[in-house]
Coordinates of C-alpha atoms in Angstrom, one line a residue:
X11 CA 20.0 -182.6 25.0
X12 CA 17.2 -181.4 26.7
X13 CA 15.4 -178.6 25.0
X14 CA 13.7 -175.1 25.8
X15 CA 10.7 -173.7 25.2
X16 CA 10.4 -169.8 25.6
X17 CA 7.5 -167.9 26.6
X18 CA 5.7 -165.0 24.6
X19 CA 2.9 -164.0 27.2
X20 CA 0.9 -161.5 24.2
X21 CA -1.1 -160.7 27.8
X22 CA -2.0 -158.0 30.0
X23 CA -2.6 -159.8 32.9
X24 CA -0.1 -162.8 33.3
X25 CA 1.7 -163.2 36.6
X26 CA 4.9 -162.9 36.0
X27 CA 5.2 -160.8 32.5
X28 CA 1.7 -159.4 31.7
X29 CA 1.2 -156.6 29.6
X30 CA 5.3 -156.1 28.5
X31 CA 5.0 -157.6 25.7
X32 CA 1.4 -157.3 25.0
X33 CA 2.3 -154.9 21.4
X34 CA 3.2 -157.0 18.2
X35 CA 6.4 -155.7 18.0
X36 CA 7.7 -155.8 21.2
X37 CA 6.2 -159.6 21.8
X38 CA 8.1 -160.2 18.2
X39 CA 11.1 -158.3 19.0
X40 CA 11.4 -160.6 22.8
X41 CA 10.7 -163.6 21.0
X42 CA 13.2 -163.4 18.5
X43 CA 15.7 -162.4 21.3
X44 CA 14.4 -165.9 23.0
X45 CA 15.3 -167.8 20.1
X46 CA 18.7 -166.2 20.0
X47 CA 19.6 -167.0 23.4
X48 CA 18.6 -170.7 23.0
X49 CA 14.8 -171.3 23.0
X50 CA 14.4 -174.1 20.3
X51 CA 10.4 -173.5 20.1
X52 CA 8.5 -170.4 21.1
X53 CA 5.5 -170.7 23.2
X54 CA 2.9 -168.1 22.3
X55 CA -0.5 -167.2 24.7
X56 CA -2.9 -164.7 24.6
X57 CA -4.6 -165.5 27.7
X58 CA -3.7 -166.0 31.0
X59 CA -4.1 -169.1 33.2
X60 CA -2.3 -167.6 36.6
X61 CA -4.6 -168.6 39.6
X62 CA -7.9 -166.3 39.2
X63 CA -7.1 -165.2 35.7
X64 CA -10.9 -164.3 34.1
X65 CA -11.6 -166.0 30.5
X66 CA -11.0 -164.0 27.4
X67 CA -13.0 -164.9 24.1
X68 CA -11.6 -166.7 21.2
X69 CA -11.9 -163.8 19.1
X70 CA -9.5 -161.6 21.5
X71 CA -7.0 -164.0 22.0
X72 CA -6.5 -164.5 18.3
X73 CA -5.8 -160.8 17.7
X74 CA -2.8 -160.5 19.9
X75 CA -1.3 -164.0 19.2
X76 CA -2.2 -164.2 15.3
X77 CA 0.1 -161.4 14.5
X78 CA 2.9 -162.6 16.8
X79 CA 2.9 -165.8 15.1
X80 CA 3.0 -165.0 11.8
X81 CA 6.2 -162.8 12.2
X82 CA 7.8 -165.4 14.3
X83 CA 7.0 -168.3 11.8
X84 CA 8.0 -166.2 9.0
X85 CA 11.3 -165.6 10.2
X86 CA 11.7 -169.1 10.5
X87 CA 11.1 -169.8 14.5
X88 CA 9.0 -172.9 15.5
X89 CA 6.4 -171.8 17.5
X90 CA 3.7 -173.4 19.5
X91 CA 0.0 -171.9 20.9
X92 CA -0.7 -172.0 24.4
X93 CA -4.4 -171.6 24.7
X94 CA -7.3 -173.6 25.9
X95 CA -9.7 -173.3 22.9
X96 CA -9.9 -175.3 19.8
X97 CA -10.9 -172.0 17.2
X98 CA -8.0 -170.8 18.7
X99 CA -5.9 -173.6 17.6
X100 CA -7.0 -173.9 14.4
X101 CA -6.2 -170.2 13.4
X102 CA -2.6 -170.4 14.8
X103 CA -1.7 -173.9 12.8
X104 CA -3.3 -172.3 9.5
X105 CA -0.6 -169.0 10.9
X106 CA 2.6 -171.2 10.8
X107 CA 2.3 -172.6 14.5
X108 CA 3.3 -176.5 14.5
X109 CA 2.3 -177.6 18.3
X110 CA -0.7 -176.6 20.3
X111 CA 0.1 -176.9 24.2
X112 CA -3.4 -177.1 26.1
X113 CA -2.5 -177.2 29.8
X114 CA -6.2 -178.5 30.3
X115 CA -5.0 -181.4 28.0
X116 CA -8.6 -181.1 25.4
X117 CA -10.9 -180.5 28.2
X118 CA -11.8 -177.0 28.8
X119 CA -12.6 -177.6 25.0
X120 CA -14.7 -180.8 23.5
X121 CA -13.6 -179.9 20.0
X122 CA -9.9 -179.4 20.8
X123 CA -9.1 -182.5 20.5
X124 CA -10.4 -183.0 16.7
X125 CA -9.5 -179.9 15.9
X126 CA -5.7 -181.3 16.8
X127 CA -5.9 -184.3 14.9
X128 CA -7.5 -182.4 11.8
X129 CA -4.4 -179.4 11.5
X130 CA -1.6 -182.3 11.9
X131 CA 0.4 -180.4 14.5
X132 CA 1.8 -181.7 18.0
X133 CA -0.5 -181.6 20.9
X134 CA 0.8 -180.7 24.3
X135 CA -0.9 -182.2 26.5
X136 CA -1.6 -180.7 30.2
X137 CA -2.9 -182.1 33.6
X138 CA -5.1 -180.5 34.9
X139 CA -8.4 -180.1 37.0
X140 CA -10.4 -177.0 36.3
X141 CA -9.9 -173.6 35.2
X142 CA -7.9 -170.9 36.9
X143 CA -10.2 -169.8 39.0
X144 CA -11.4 -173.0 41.1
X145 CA -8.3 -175.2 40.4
X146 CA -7.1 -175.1 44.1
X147 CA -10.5 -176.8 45.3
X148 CA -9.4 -179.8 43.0
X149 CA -6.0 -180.3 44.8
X150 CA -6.6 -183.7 46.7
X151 CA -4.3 -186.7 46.2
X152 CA -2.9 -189.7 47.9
X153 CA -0.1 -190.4 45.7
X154 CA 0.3 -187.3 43.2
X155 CA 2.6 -187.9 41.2
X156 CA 1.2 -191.7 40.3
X157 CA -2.0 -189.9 39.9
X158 CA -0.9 -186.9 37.6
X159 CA 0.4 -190.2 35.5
X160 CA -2.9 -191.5 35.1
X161 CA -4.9 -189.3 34.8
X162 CA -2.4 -188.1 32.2
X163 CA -2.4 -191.3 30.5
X164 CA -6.1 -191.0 29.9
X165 CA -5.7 -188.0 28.0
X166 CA -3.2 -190.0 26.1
X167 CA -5.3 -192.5 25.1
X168 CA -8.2 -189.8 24.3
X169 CA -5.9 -188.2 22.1
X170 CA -5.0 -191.4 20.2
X171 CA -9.1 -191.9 20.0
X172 CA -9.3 -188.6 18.1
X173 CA -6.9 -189.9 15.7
X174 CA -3.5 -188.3 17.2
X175 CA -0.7 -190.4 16.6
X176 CA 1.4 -191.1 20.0
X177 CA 4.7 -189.6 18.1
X178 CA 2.7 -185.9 17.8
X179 CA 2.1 -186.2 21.9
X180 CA 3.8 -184.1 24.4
X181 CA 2.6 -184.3 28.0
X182 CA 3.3 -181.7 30.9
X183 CA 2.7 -183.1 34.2
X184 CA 0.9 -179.0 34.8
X185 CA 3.5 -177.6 38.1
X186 CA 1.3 -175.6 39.3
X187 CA -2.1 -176.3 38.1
X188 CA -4.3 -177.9 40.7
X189 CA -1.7 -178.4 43.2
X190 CA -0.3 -177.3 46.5
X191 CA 3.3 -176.6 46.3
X192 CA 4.0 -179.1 48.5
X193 CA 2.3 -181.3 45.7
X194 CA 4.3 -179.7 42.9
X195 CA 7.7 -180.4 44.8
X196 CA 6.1 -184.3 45.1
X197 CA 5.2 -184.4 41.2
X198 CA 8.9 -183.6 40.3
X199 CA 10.5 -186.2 42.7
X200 CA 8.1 -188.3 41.1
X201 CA 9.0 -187.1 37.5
X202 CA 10.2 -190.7 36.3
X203 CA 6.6 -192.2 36.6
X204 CA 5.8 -188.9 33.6
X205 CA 8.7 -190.0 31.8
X206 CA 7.3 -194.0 32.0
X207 CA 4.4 -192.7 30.1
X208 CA 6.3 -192.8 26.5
X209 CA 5.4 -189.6 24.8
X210 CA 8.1 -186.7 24.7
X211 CA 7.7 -185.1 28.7
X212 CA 7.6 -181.0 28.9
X213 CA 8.1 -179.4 32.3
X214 CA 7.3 -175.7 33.1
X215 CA 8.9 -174.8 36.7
X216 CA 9.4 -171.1 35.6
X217 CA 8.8 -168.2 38.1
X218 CA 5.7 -170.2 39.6
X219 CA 4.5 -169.3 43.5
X220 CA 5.7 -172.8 44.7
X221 CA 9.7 -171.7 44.0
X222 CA 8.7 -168.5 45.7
X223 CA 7.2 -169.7 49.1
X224 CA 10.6 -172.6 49.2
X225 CA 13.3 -168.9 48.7
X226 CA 10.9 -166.3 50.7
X227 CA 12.7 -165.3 54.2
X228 CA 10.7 -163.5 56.8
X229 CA 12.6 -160.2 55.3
X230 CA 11.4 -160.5 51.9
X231 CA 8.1 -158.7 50.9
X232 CA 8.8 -160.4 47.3
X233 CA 10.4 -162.5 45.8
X234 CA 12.4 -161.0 43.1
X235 CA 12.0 -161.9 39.4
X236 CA 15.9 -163.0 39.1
X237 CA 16.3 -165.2 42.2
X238 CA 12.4 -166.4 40.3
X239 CA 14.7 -167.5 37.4
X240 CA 17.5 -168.9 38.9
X241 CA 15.5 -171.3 40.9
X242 CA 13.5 -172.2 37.9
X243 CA 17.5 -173.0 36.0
X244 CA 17.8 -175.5 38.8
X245 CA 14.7 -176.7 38.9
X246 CA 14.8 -177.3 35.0
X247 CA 17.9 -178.8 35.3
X248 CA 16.9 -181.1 37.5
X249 CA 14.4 -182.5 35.6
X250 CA 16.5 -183.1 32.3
X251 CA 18.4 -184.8 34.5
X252 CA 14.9 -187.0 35.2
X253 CA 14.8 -187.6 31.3
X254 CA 12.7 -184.4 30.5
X255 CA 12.1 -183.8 26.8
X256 CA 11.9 -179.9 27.1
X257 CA 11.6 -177.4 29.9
X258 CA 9.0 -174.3 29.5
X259 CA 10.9 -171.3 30.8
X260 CA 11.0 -167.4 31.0
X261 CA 14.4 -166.9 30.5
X262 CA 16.2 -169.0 28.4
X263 CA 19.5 -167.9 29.0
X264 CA 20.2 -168.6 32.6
X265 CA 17.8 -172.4 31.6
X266 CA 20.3 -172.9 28.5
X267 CA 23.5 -172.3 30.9
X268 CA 21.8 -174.4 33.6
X269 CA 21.4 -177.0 31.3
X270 CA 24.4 -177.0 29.3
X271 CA 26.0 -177.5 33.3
X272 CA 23.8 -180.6 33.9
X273 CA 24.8 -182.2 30.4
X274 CA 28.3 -182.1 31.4
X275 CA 27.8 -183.9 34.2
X276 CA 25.9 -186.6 33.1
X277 CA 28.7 -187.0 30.6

């Protein structure tokens, strides 16, 4: 069955959740309820990568997510780092972490990569082409979702270079990271040539601006957080049904019921 991934934004600024859970105890306290609820890893960040989001240094993302993972880890949840720099990595491995999920895929960071390899946990590996802040200038395909495969695939075989084994490798094709949502819709339709890759497939659909734009109606001024959620259940269902790995969500309970539904299905 396809698994779930829950999201511990230890932010003030992400786009959906920033600053809630931005206090040790509270991001502890939500992840915990997360891993009740059905969320088989935690996925821990301390800095943002919504569209614009500015950089924050190694040193500040490792005080709000050390913490968090060492309570999580100790009470016996798997957790995985979300962040984008290889000190970073390295400090939440030695805390308990087991996975490191770089959307950037090892290159916003040239040491990422060995840093992976040395610690021995999973690598997470993103598409992607450029930080938050210019990534929409680098949205030009012909054929998306073949080309999220290869350029995927050369992170792959990058990785293995490094000394990653292919059976630590996750890759996300990166919804939202460099693409229109028009493109996004086209990357999941075209989710089997991910899968075709080999390594375990990870898709985060959840509460992104591309589910937004496809429910907004000329009344709405927003598009609420709940309706957010119960597009990204379909959406994650969906793609378990595409042979998916694990889906990266916000809310793991409507996902887990979501998924549970396409399971039966599929018999």
């Amino acid at each position: 069955m396809t698994g779930i991934w829950g999201i511990v934004n230890v932010t003030p600024d992400s786009f959906s959740d920033g600053g809630r859970y931005l206090d040790v105890d509270r991001a502890v306290a939500h992840g915990l309820r997360l891993r009740a609820e059905g969320a088989a890893v935690l996925d821990v960040g301390g800095e943002s990568t919504r569209p614009g989001a500015e950089r924050v240094g190694a040193d500040v993302e490792q005080q709000r997510v050390i913490p968090v993972i060492e309570q999580l880890t100790a009470a016996g949840v798997p957790v995985s780092i979300d962040t984008l720099s290889a000190e970073t990595a390295v400090a939440a491995v030695r805390a308990g972490a087991r996975i490191v999920n770089d959307v950037s895929g090892g290159l916003a960071d040239p040491e990422m990569r060995a840093a992976v390899a040395e610690s021995g946990a999973d690598f997470a590996i993103g598409h992607w082409r450029g930080f938050s802040d210019d990534m929409y200038a680098n949205a030009e395909y012909r054929r998306v979702a073949r080309e999220v495969a290869g350029e995927l695939q050369e992170r792959i075989s990058e990785a293995a270079s490094s000394g990653i084994a292919p059976s630590r490798l996750i890759v996300d094709p990166g919804i939202g990271f460099a693409k229109t949502g028009t493109q996004n819709w086209d990357v999941l339709r075209g989710l089997d040539e991910i899968v075709a890759l080999g390594p375990r497939v990870l898709v985060g659909t959840s509460r992104k601006r591309f589910l937004a734009e496809r429910l907004r109606q000329e009344s709405d001024i927003e598009v609420s957080e709940a309706r957010r959620d119960l597009a990204t259940a379909v959406t994650s269902a969906l793609a378990a049904r595409a042979g998916v790995w694990a889906v990266r969500v916000h809310d793991v309970a409507a996902t887990r019921d979501a998924l549970a539904i396409a399971h039966a299905w599929e018999g």
